[in-house]
């Protein structure tokens, strides 16, 4: 059975992540060392309660290594709620603002423009698209209030993200049933807790790019330096 038996795979897909509401002025750029000192944006995602946490952890045990979007879809919960209920050693999350989002994506840029990753999109926490390709890196000429990130120049995934709609981030590191493989992703959510985009260094039992795994650990450390979203 293929490792993606519960996933919908979008291979060789060109996807644009776009927001169509009004934009706001983009904040000044911040260095990675400043991220922890920036004030978090106001947000409304809901942390998992005790009953939801029990369901989430059972799902993670029953389907080891499934990406966050798949676990959330099957439980009919938002990605934020789902991530907050995963075993604490498998996740770390924070509420973030536009400046912090930019800094975290710059860290993802640092994984390397030619590094292979999988990008997971799950509109309304109800669907799942997985796009394999190079790291989407920030374009310098985005409209005010937006972050544009393109993979492989203009040949790969192209994203156009309205930064004031990003409310949270979770770094998830979920084991599979084989100790040699893990599912590692940086997941960005909106104010409702739904996923906007997830950049994955590894997914289930596909051999990852070592540079992606190394980069994931650096970005995860930035997330861990922020105040926790849920206790």
mmCIF file of C-alpha atoms in Angstrom:
data_model
loop_
_atom_site.group_PDB
_atom_site.id
_atom_site.type_symbol
_atom_site.label_atom_id
_atom_site.label_comp_id
_atom_site.label_asym_id
_atom_site.label_seq_id
_atom_site.Cartn_x
_atom_site.Cartn_y
_atom_site.Cartn_z
ATOM 1 C CA UNK A 1 0.000 0.000 0.000
ATOM 2 C CA UNK A 2 1.299 3.443 -0.879
ATOM 3 C CA UNK A 3 2.329 5.693 2.004
ATOM 4 C CA UNK A 4 -0.188 8.292 0.802
ATOM 5 C CA UNK A 5 -3.163 5.922 0.949
ATOM 6 C CA UNK A 6 -5.173 8.472 2.986
ATOM 7 C CA UNK A 7 -3.996 11.510 1.071
ATOM 8 C CA UNK A 8 -4.953 13.206 -2.179
ATOM 9 C CA UNK A 9 -1.718 13.797 -4.057
ATOM 10 C CA UNK A 10 -1.413 16.751 -6.410
ATOM 11 C CA UNK A 11 1.654 15.924 -8.484
ATOM 12 C CA UNK A 12 3.243 18.435 -10.840
ATOM 13 C CA UNK A 13 0.595 20.911 -9.754
ATOM 14 C CA UNK A 14 0.765 24.698 -9.973
ATOM 15 C CA UNK A 15 -1.276 26.190 -7.149
ATOM 16 C CA UNK A 16 -1.734 29.808 -6.176
ATOM 17 C CA UNK A 17 -2.595 30.541 -2.556
ATOM 18 C CA UNK A 18 -4.416 33.879 -2.744
ATOM 19 C CA UNK A 19 -6.513 36.063 -0.498
ATOM 20 C CA UNK A 20 -8.952 38.470 -2.076
ATOM 21 C CA UNK A 21 -9.830 40.791 0.787
ATOM 22 C CA UNK A 22 -8.257 44.189 1.338
ATOM 23 C CA UNK A 23 -4.573 44.275 2.219
ATOM 24 C CA UNK A 24 -2.696 46.295 4.830
ATOM 25 C CA UNK A 25 0.723 47.907 4.706
ATOM 26 C CA UNK A 26 3.525 45.375 5.015
ATOM 27 C CA UNK A 27 5.554 45.765 8.215
ATOM 28 C CA UNK A 28 9.312 46.390 8.116
ATOM 29 C CA UNK A 29 11.484 43.340 7.856
ATOM 30 C CA UNK A 30 12.828 41.784 11.063
ATOM 31 C CA UNK A 31 15.835 39.590 11.582
ATOM 32 C CA UNK A 32 15.385 36.035 12.869
ATOM 33 C CA UNK A 33 16.821 36.953 16.274
ATOM 34 C CA UNK A 34 14.079 39.578 16.733
ATOM 35 C CA UNK A 35 11.182 37.201 16.220
ATOM 36 C CA UNK A 36 10.680 36.248 19.856
ATOM 37 C CA UNK A 37 10.388 39.883 20.949
ATOM 38 C CA UNK A 38 7.668 40.873 18.472
ATOM 39 C CA UNK A 39 4.146 41.165 19.899
ATOM 40 C CA UNK A 40 1.747 38.430 18.764
ATOM 41 C CA UNK A 41 -1.242 39.325 16.625
ATOM 42 C CA UNK A 42 -4.748 39.084 18.046
ATOM 43 C CA UNK A 43 -6.267 35.780 17.011
ATOM 44 C CA UNK A 44 -9.254 33.569 17.622
ATOM 45 C CA UNK A 45 -8.149 29.948 16.973
ATOM 46 C CA UNK A 46 -9.435 27.539 19.612
ATOM 47 C CA UNK A 47 -7.198 25.183 21.576
ATOM 48 C CA UNK A 48 -8.295 21.564 21.921
ATOM 49 C CA UNK A 49 -10.340 20.711 24.998
ATOM 50 C CA UNK A 50 -9.862 17.480 26.948
ATOM 51 C CA UNK A 51 -12.336 15.443 24.878
ATOM 52 C CA UNK A 52 -10.881 16.683 21.580
ATOM 53 C CA UNK A 53 -7.348 16.025 22.785
ATOM 54 C CA UNK A 54 -8.253 12.406 23.527
ATOM 55 C CA UNK A 55 -9.701 11.958 20.030
ATOM 56 C CA UNK A 56 -6.720 13.661 18.386
ATOM 57 C CA UNK A 57 -4.133 11.536 20.163
ATOM 58 C CA UNK A 58 -6.011 8.340 19.368
ATOM 59 C CA UNK A 59 -6.048 9.336 15.666
ATOM 60 C CA UNK A 60 -2.306 10.054 15.726
ATOM 61 C CA UNK A 61 -1.686 6.627 17.266
ATOM 62 C CA UNK A 62 -4.014 4.836 14.849
ATOM 63 C CA UNK A 63 -2.576 6.510 11.734
ATOM 64 C CA UNK A 64 1.082 7.192 12.538
ATOM 65 C CA UNK A 65 2.776 9.814 10.429
ATOM 66 C CA UNK A 66 -0.300 11.363 8.846
ATOM 67 C CA UNK A 67 0.229 15.087 8.181
ATOM 68 C CA UNK A 68 -1.704 17.551 10.293
ATOM 69 C CA UNK A 69 -4.180 18.355 7.507
ATOM 70 C CA UNK A 70 -5.229 14.718 7.201
ATOM 71 C CA UNK A 71 -5.710 14.251 10.936
ATOM 72 C CA UNK A 72 -7.760 17.466 11.109
ATOM 73 C CA UNK A 73 -9.904 16.517 8.122
ATOM 74 C CA UNK A 74 -10.762 13.091 9.492
ATOM 75 C CA UNK A 75 -11.689 14.498 12.910
ATOM 76 C CA UNK A 76 -13.558 17.469 11.393
ATOM 77 C CA UNK A 77 -11.506 19.918 13.435
ATOM 78 C CA UNK A 78 -9.424 22.904 12.406
ATOM 79 C CA UNK A 79 -5.692 22.361 11.971
ATOM 80 C CA UNK A 80 -4.966 24.697 14.884
ATOM 81 C CA UNK A 81 -7.229 22.794 17.277
ATOM 82 C CA UNK A 82 -5.816 19.498 16.020
ATOM 83 C CA UNK A 83 -2.193 20.569 16.373
ATOM 84 C CA UNK A 84 -2.775 21.835 19.893
ATOM 85 C CA UNK A 85 -4.073 18.417 20.932
ATOM 86 C CA UNK A 86 -1.248 16.315 19.503
ATOM 87 C CA UNK A 87 1.192 14.847 22.013
ATOM 88 C CA UNK A 88 3.359 17.741 23.292
ATOM 89 C CA UNK A 89 6.629 16.153 22.170
ATOM 90 C CA UNK A 90 5.297 16.176 18.587
ATOM 91 C CA UNK A 91 4.269 19.827 18.303
ATOM 92 C CA UNK A 92 5.066 23.392 19.237
ATOM 93 C CA UNK A 93 2.901 26.343 18.280
ATOM 94 C CA UNK A 94 2.470 30.080 18.684
ATOM 95 C CA UNK A 95 0.168 32.926 17.776
ATOM 96 C CA UNK A 96 1.981 35.200 15.323
ATOM 97 C CA UNK A 97 1.644 38.496 13.505
ATOM 98 C CA UNK A 98 2.710 39.535 10.009
ATOM 99 C CA UNK A 99 6.277 40.371 11.041
ATOM 100 C CA UNK A 100 6.763 37.009 12.699
ATOM 101 C CA UNK A 101 5.241 35.249 9.697
ATOM 102 C CA UNK A 102 7.742 36.976 7.409
ATOM 103 C CA UNK A 103 10.632 36.006 9.661
ATOM 104 C CA UNK A 104 9.554 32.383 9.807
ATOM 105 C CA UNK A 105 9.211 32.191 6.025
ATOM 106 C CA UNK A 106 12.665 33.726 5.634
ATOM 107 C CA UNK A 107 13.877 30.834 7.762
ATOM 108 C CA UNK A 108 12.157 28.447 5.336
ATOM 109 C CA UNK A 109 13.957 30.278 2.520
ATOM 110 C CA UNK A 110 17.121 29.273 4.339
ATOM 111 C CA UNK A 111 16.376 25.594 3.728
ATOM 112 C CA UNK A 112 17.663 26.292 0.209
ATOM 113 C CA UNK A 113 15.965 27.278 -3.046
ATOM 114 C CA UNK A 114 16.873 23.915 -4.621
ATOM 115 C CA UNK A 115 15.861 21.840 -1.590
ATOM 116 C CA UNK A 116 12.965 19.453 -2.211
ATOM 117 C CA UNK A 117 9.907 19.699 0.032
ATOM 118 C CA UNK A 118 6.205 18.913 0.002
ATOM 119 C CA UNK A 119 3.698 21.745 0.353
ATOM 120 C CA UNK A 120 0.314 20.800 1.801
ATOM 121 C CA UNK A 121 -2.813 22.862 1.181
ATOM 122 C CA UNK A 122 -6.116 22.024 2.899
ATOM 123 C CA UNK A 123 -8.841 24.554 2.046
ATOM 124 C CA UNK A 124 -11.344 24.990 4.893
ATOM 125 C CA UNK A 125 -9.697 22.047 6.684
ATOM 126 C CA UNK A 126 -11.758 19.754 4.445
ATOM 127 C CA UNK A 127 -9.489 18.852 1.521
ATOM 128 C CA UNK A 128 -5.833 17.974 1.052
ATOM 129 C CA UNK A 129 -3.467 18.750 -1.804
ATOM 130 C CA UNK A 130 0.194 17.762 -1.664
ATOM 131 C CA UNK A 131 2.638 19.414 -4.051
ATOM 132 C CA UNK A 132 6.167 18.083 -4.331
ATOM 133 C CA UNK A 133 8.782 20.563 -5.475
ATOM 134 C CA UNK A 134 11.459 23.009 -4.474
ATOM 135 C CA UNK A 135 11.197 25.379 -1.520
ATOM 136 C CA UNK A 136 8.973 28.403 -2.282
ATOM 137 C CA UNK A 137 11.227 31.410 -1.600
ATOM 138 C CA UNK A 138 10.165 34.993 -0.989
ATOM 139 C CA UNK A 139 9.890 37.307 -3.998
ATOM 140 C CA UNK A 140 11.052 40.868 -3.275
ATOM 141 C CA UNK A 141 8.391 42.724 -5.273
ATOM 142 C CA UNK A 142 5.147 41.638 -3.558
ATOM 143 C CA UNK A 143 2.242 44.032 -3.131
ATOM 144 C CA UNK A 144 2.015 45.760 0.229
ATOM 145 C CA UNK A 145 0.644 43.439 2.902
ATOM 146 C CA UNK A 146 1.387 40.273 0.941
ATOM 147 C CA UNK A 147 4.113 37.671 0.969
ATOM 148 C CA UNK A 148 4.820 36.101 -2.407
ATOM 149 C CA UNK A 149 6.845 32.893 -2.446
ATOM 150 C CA UNK A 150 7.731 31.081 -5.667
ATOM 151 C CA UNK A 151 9.317 27.670 -6.123
ATOM 152 C CA UNK A 152 11.866 26.977 -8.851
ATOM 153 C CA UNK A 153 11.639 30.485 -10.263
ATOM 154 C CA UNK A 154 8.244 30.585 -11.933
ATOM 155 C CA UNK A 155 8.161 26.859 -12.774
ATOM 156 C CA UNK A 156 6.806 25.589 -9.454
ATOM 157 C CA UNK A 157 4.238 26.515 -6.846
ATOM 158 C CA UNK A 158 3.431 30.224 -6.673
ATOM 159 C CA UNK A 159 1.878 31.658 -3.509
ATOM 160 C CA UNK A 160 0.353 35.059 -2.772
ATOM 161 C CA UNK A 161 -0.402 35.209 0.950
ATOM 162 C CA UNK A 162 -2.195 38.034 2.733
ATOM 163 C CA UNK A 163 -0.105 38.366 5.871
ATOM 164 C CA UNK A 164 -2.690 39.915 8.189
ATOM 165 C CA UNK A 165 -4.772 36.774 7.725
ATOM 166 C CA UNK A 166 -2.052 34.589 9.267
ATOM 167 C CA UNK A 167 -2.723 34.074 12.980
ATOM 168 C CA UNK A 168 -0.707 31.057 14.103
ATOM 169 C CA UNK A 169 2.044 28.586 13.334
ATOM 170 C CA UNK A 170 2.617 25.012 14.442
ATOM 171 C CA UNK A 171 5.743 22.966 13.860
ATOM 172 C CA UNK A 172 4.740 19.303 13.904
ATOM 173 C CA UNK A 173 7.104 16.337 14.050
ATOM 174 C CA UNK A 174 5.056 13.143 14.003
ATOM 175 C CA UNK A 175 6.570 9.635 14.020
ATOM 176 C CA UNK A 176 5.499 6.938 11.600
ATOM 177 C CA UNK A 177 5.356 3.214 12.360
ATOM 178 C CA UNK A 178 8.967 3.011 11.141
ATOM 179 C CA UNK A 179 11.496 4.724 13.444
ATOM 180 C CA UNK A 180 13.537 5.758 10.397
ATOM 181 C CA UNK A 181 10.801 8.086 9.107
ATOM 182 C CA UNK A 182 8.894 11.059 10.485
ATOM 183 C CA UNK A 183 6.439 13.638 9.167
ATOM 184 C CA UNK A 184 7.865 17.119 9.772
ATOM 185 C CA UNK A 185 6.028 20.283 8.800
ATOM 186 C CA UNK A 186 5.730 24.017 9.434
ATOM 187 C CA UNK A 187 2.011 24.809 9.344
ATOM 188 C CA UNK A 188 0.515 28.318 9.107
ATOM 189 C CA UNK A 189 -3.117 28.927 10.130
ATOM 190 C CA UNK A 190 -5.656 31.741 9.807
ATOM 191 C CA UNK A 191 -7.744 33.382 12.535
ATOM 192 C CA UNK A 192 -10.310 30.582 12.363
ATOM 193 C CA UNK A 193 -7.606 27.981 12.906
ATOM 194 C CA UNK A 194 -7.796 26.625 9.357
ATOM 195 C CA UNK A 195 -4.609 25.843 7.484
ATOM 196 C CA UNK A 196 -3.322 28.367 4.975
ATOM 197 C CA UNK A 197 -0.232 26.400 3.934
ATOM 198 C CA UNK A 198 2.141 23.824 5.350
ATOM 199 C CA UNK A 199 5.749 23.370 4.216
ATOM 200 C CA UNK A 200 6.908 19.821 4.939
ATOM 201 C CA UNK A 201 10.479 18.621 5.155
ATOM 202 C CA UNK A 202 9.331 15.003 5.211
ATOM 203 C CA UNK A 203 6.060 13.103 4.870
ATOM 204 C CA UNK A 204 5.653 9.505 6.012
ATOM 205 C CA UNK A 205 7.961 7.017 4.302
ATOM 206 C CA UNK A 206 9.272 9.042 1.400
ATOM 207 C CA UNK A 207 12.995 9.718 1.676
ATOM 208 C CA UNK A 208 13.411 13.415 2.541
ATOM 209 C CA UNK A 209 15.990 15.880 1.330
ATOM 210 C CA UNK A 210 18.507 16.070 4.220
ATOM 211 C CA UNK A 211 18.748 19.841 3.779
ATOM 212 C CA UNK A 212 14.994 20.122 4.333
ATOM 213 C CA UNK A 213 15.219 18.162 7.583
ATOM 214 C CA UNK A 214 18.086 20.358 8.801
ATOM 215 C CA UNK A 215 16.160 23.489 7.830
ATOM 216 C CA UNK A 216 13.025 22.264 9.556
ATOM 217 C CA UNK A 217 14.922 21.960 12.841
ATOM 218 C CA UNK A 218 16.125 25.561 12.554
ATOM 219 C CA UNK A 219 12.638 26.893 11.825
ATOM 220 C CA UNK A 220 11.121 24.740 14.548
ATOM 221 C CA UNK A 221 13.557 26.314 17.017
ATOM 222 C CA UNK A 222 12.264 29.773 16.049
ATOM 223 C CA UNK A 223 8.694 28.658 16.714
ATOM 224 C CA UNK A 224 9.749 27.163 20.033
ATOM 225 C CA UNK A 225 11.243 30.527 21.060
ATOM 226 C CA UNK A 226 7.825 32.172 20.843
ATOM 227 C CA UNK A 227 5.180 32.142 23.604
ATOM 228 C CA UNK A 228 3.134 28.941 23.367
ATOM 229 C CA UNK A 229 -0.271 29.180 21.715
ATOM 230 C CA UNK A 230 -1.875 26.599 24.007
ATOM 231 C CA UNK A 231 -0.757 25.286 27.378
#
